[in-house]
Amino acid sequence: MKPLRSYLLATASSAALIGSAAAADMPLKARPADPVMSWAGPYAGVNAGAVWNHSSFTDVDYFFFLLPTGPGNNFLSNTHVGATAGGLLGYNWQSGNLVYGIEGDANWVDNKSTTTVFGPVTASSDLKWISTLRGRVGFTYDPMTLVYATGGLAVARYSDTWGQPGFEFPNDSTRVGWTAGGGIERMFAPHWIGRVEALYS
C-alpha cells in the first residue's frame, strides 16, 4: 500500500508571552505603554481537526494474477475523512518580524479506509495515530498575527488488512516519512493563541 496523508488542524495553544505592566499602587503621570507582545519562548497546546486518509493498493506479489501490477498500476484507491485530536509542544525565537522555532505533536486518529476488491474480499487501511517533529519559520503580519510555513519528520501507525471475514491477512506497521504545510496564528489574549494549520504527510 502506498499512503498519502493530509490533515487540517484547528489548534489552541498556551504560550509563554512577554508583556509589560505598571504597578497598581504607583501614581501614574502618563498613559502606560502598551504591552510589548513577543512570540518568543516555550508553548504548549491542544489541537483537533479532520484528517483525509488516501490509500492505494498494488498487487506486488501477483496474488491476483489477472489484475494490473507494478508501480503506478494501483488497482484499488480510496479516500476517507476522519477525526484527529492531540497535543503539541514547541519553542519559538524571534528577531524583529521573523519568528522561527521547533515543534512536536502527537495525535490520535479515527480513520479507517476500506475498499472492496471483489465479492466479500476487502482491503483496508486504518490510520491509528500520527506524530510530527517540525521546524517552523514565519513573519508577524502585525504584532498579534503570525503567518508561517512548517516541515519535518512524520511518524504514523497503520493497521492494514485484506481478505474476507474469517480469512484475513493483517499487517500492522509504523511508518516514517515527511510532512510539510503552513498556518496562521492569532494572539487573542496575553499568553493565549489560536491557530489554523494544514499539513500534508
Short mmCIF file of C-alpha atoms in Angstrom, two decimals:
data_model
loop_
_atom_site.label_atom_id
_atom_site.label_comp_id
_atom_site.label_asym_id
_atom_site.label_seq_id
_atom_site.Cartn_x
_atom_site.Cartn_y
_atom_site.Cartn_z
CA MET A 1 0.00 0.00 0.00
CA LYS A 2 1.19 3.48 -0.81
CA PRO A 3 -0.28 6.01 1.66
CA LEU A 4 -0.71 9.74 1.14
CA ARG A 5 -1.80 11.74 4.17
CA SER A 6 -3.02 15.26 4.69
CA TYR A 7 -4.96 16.81 7.53
CA LEU A 8 -6.28 20.14 8.67
CA LEU A 9 -5.94 21.05 12.33
CA ALA A 10 -7.55 23.86 14.28
CA THR A 11 -5.50 24.30 17.44
CA ALA A 12 -5.36 26.44 20.53
CA SER A 13 -2.10 26.85 22.40
CA SER A 14 -0.98 28.42 25.63
CA ALA A 15 2.32 30.20 25.12
CA ALA A 16 4.91 31.97 27.19
CA LEU A 17 4.44 35.55 26.06
CA ILE A 18 6.29 38.56 27.40
CA GLY A 19 4.49 41.77 28.39
CA SER A 20 5.00 44.94 30.37
CA ALA A 21 2.73 46.25 33.13
CA ALA A 22 2.70 49.10 35.63
CA ALA A 23 2.41 48.54 39.38
CA ALA A 24 -1.17 49.13 40.51
CA ASP A 25 -0.24 51.09 43.64
CA MET A 26 2.01 53.67 41.95
CA PRO A 27 0.64 57.02 40.74
CA LEU A 28 0.80 57.47 37.00
CA LYS A 29 1.54 60.77 35.34
CA ALA A 30 1.38 59.40 31.83
CA ARG A 31 -0.51 56.72 29.98
CA PRO A 32 1.22 53.35 30.49
CA ALA A 33 2.90 51.84 27.46
CA ASP A 34 1.04 49.18 25.55
CA PRO A 35 2.20 45.62 26.27
CA VAL A 36 5.10 44.52 24.09
CA MET A 37 3.95 41.26 22.58
CA SER A 38 6.55 38.62 21.78
CA TRP A 39 6.25 35.22 20.12
CA ALA A 40 9.49 34.02 21.69
CA GLY A 41 9.60 31.30 24.31
CA PRO A 42 8.08 27.89 25.05
CA TYR A 43 4.46 26.97 24.44
CA ALA A 44 2.09 24.03 24.81
CA GLY A 45 -1.37 23.39 23.46
CA VAL A 46 -4.05 21.06 22.18
CA ASN A 47 -5.44 20.57 18.69
CA ALA A 48 -8.41 18.98 16.97
CA GLY A 49 -9.47 18.70 13.37
CA ALA A 50 -10.03 16.49 10.33
CA VAL A 51 -7.79 14.02 8.53
CA TRP A 52 -8.07 12.85 4.93
CA ASN A 53 -6.56 9.35 4.60
CA HIS A 54 -5.82 8.39 0.98
CA SER A 55 -4.87 4.75 0.41
CA SER A 56 -3.88 2.94 -2.78
CA PHE A 57 -3.18 -0.79 -3.15
CA THR A 58 -0.91 -2.63 -5.59
CA ASP A 59 -0.73 -6.40 -6.09
CA VAL A 60 3.06 -6.55 -5.70
CA ASP A 61 3.24 -10.37 -5.33
CA TYR A 62 0.85 -11.22 -8.20
CA PHE A 63 -1.64 -12.86 -5.84
CA PHE A 64 -4.49 -11.63 -8.04
CA PHE A 65 -2.69 -12.54 -11.26
CA LEU A 66 -5.37 -11.09 -13.56
CA LEU A 67 -5.16 -7.61 -12.05
CA PRO A 68 -2.71 -4.85 -13.02
CA THR A 69 0.54 -4.99 -11.07
CA GLY A 70 3.70 -2.99 -10.64
CA PRO A 71 4.45 0.62 -9.68
CA GLY A 72 1.78 3.02 -10.83
CA ASN A 73 -0.73 0.22 -11.52
CA ASN A 74 -2.81 0.61 -8.38
CA PHE A 75 -5.99 -1.42 -8.72
CA LEU A 76 -7.63 -0.01 -5.58
CA SER A 77 -7.79 3.53 -4.27
CA ASN A 78 -9.89 5.19 -1.62
CA THR A 79 -10.01 8.40 0.43
CA HIS A 80 -11.69 8.56 3.81
CA VAL A 81 -12.28 11.54 6.10
CA GLY A 82 -11.93 11.09 9.85
CA ALA A 83 -11.18 12.97 13.05
CA THR A 84 -7.95 13.74 14.90
CA ALA A 85 -7.03 15.27 18.26
CA GLY A 86 -3.80 15.64 20.19
CA GLY A 87 -1.30 17.88 21.88
CA LEU A 88 1.79 19.87 20.98
CA LEU A 89 4.94 21.39 22.48
CA GLY A 90 7.26 23.94 20.92
CA TYR A 91 9.73 26.77 21.28
CA ASN A 92 9.99 30.00 19.28
CA TRP A 93 12.75 32.53 18.75
CA GLN A 94 12.05 35.99 17.37
CA SER A 95 14.19 38.56 15.56
CA GLY A 96 12.16 41.59 14.54
CA ASN A 97 9.26 40.34 12.41
CA LEU A 98 10.95 36.97 11.84
CA VAL A 99 9.77 34.10 14.06
CA TYR A 100 11.35 30.64 13.88
CA GLY A 101 11.29 27.58 16.08
CA ILE A 102 10.70 23.87 16.52
CA GLU A 103 7.52 21.98 17.36
CA GLY A 104 6.48 18.41 18.10
CA ASP A 105 2.98 16.95 18.27
CA ALA A 106 1.24 13.62 18.88
CA ASN A 107 -2.24 12.95 17.52
CA TRP A 108 -4.83 10.21 17.91
CA VAL A 109 -6.66 9.49 14.65
CA ASP A 110 -10.02 7.85 13.94
CA ASN A 111 -9.78 6.99 10.26
CA LYS A 112 -10.28 3.64 8.51
CA SER A 113 -10.36 3.49 4.70
CA THR A 114 -11.89 0.30 3.20
CA THR A 115 -12.26 -0.71 -0.45
CA THR A 116 -13.94 -3.80 -1.95
CA VAL A 117 -11.60 -5.98 -4.05
CA PHE A 118 -14.35 -8.31 -5.30
CA GLY A 119 -17.23 -10.11 -3.61
CA PRO A 120 -16.64 -10.30 0.16
CA VAL A 121 -12.90 -9.57 -0.18
CA THR A 122 -11.90 -6.11 1.03
CA ALA A 123 -8.69 -4.16 1.63
CA SER A 124 -8.50 -1.61 4.42
CA SER A 125 -6.00 0.83 5.92
CA ASP A 126 -6.62 2.08 9.46
CA LEU A 127 -4.55 5.12 10.43
CA LYS A 128 -4.21 4.88 14.24
CA TRP A 129 -2.01 7.83 15.19
CA ILE A 130 0.44 10.30 13.71
CA SER A 131 3.23 12.34 15.28
CA THR A 132 5.45 15.02 13.76
CA LEU A 133 8.63 16.90 14.60
CA ARG A 134 8.90 20.08 12.55
CA GLY A 135 10.78 23.30 12.10
CA ARG A 136 8.77 26.50 11.70
CA VAL A 137 9.55 29.87 10.16
CA GLY A 138 7.21 32.81 9.68
CA PHE A 139 6.62 36.53 9.81
CA THR A 140 4.38 38.64 12.01
CA TYR A 141 1.76 40.27 9.83
CA ASP A 142 1.08 42.58 12.77
CA PRO A 143 2.12 42.24 16.46
CA MET A 144 -0.80 39.87 17.06
CA THR A 145 -0.75 37.74 13.87
CA LEU A 146 1.83 35.21 12.69
CA VAL A 147 1.88 33.53 9.27
CA TYR A 148 4.29 30.59 8.96
CA ALA A 149 5.50 27.58 6.98
CA THR A 150 6.49 24.31 8.60
CA GLY A 151 8.03 20.97 7.67
CA GLY A 152 9.91 17.98 9.01
CA LEU A 153 9.54 14.37 10.13
CA ALA A 154 6.27 12.39 10.35
CA VAL A 155 5.72 9.01 12.03
CA ALA A 156 2.41 7.14 11.72
CA ARG A 157 0.93 3.83 12.85
CA TYR A 158 -1.25 1.79 10.48
CA SER A 159 -3.24 -1.41 10.74
CA ASP A 160 -3.72 -2.76 7.21
CA THR A 161 -5.87 -5.79 6.35
CA TRP A 162 -7.08 -7.57 3.24
CA GLY A 163 -9.26 -10.64 2.88
CA GLN A 164 -12.75 -11.61 3.93
CA PRO A 165 -14.36 -12.21 7.34
CA GLY A 166 -12.70 -15.25 8.93
CA PHE A 167 -9.85 -15.27 6.38
CA GLU A 168 -7.89 -12.03 6.68
CA PHE A 169 -4.24 -11.02 6.29
CA PRO A 170 -3.36 -8.24 8.77
CA ASN A 171 -0.25 -6.08 8.62
CA ASP A 172 0.46 -3.62 11.44
CA SER A 173 3.34 -1.23 10.84
CA THR A 174 4.84 2.07 11.95
CA ARG A 175 5.97 4.18 9.00
CA VAL A 176 8.30 7.14 8.78
CA GLY A 177 8.05 9.91 6.21
CA TRP A 178 7.92 13.66 5.84
CA THR A 179 5.36 16.39 6.35
CA ALA A 180 5.02 19.99 5.19
CA GLY A 181 2.43 22.73 5.45
CA GLY A 182 1.65 26.08 6.97
CA GLY A 183 -0.75 28.06 9.06
CA ILE A 184 -1.75 31.28 10.72
CA GLU A 185 -1.77 32.12 14.43
CA ARG A 186 -3.58 34.90 16.23
CA MET A 187 -2.71 36.13 19.72
CA PHE A 188 -6.19 36.89 21.06
CA ALA A 189 -5.16 37.43 24.72
CA PRO A 190 -1.91 37.55 26.70
CA HIS A 191 -0.47 34.02 26.81
CA TRP A 192 -3.22 32.60 24.56
CA ILE A 193 -3.00 31.83 20.85
CA GLY A 194 -5.46 30.37 18.30
CA ARG A 195 -4.24 28.59 15.20
CA VAL A 196 -5.46 27.10 11.93
CA GLU A 197 -2.94 24.78 10.26
CA ALA A 198 -2.84 22.38 7.28
CA LEU A 199 -0.25 19.59 6.92
CA TYR A 200 0.42 17.13 4.09
CA SER A 201 2.20 13.93 5.11
#
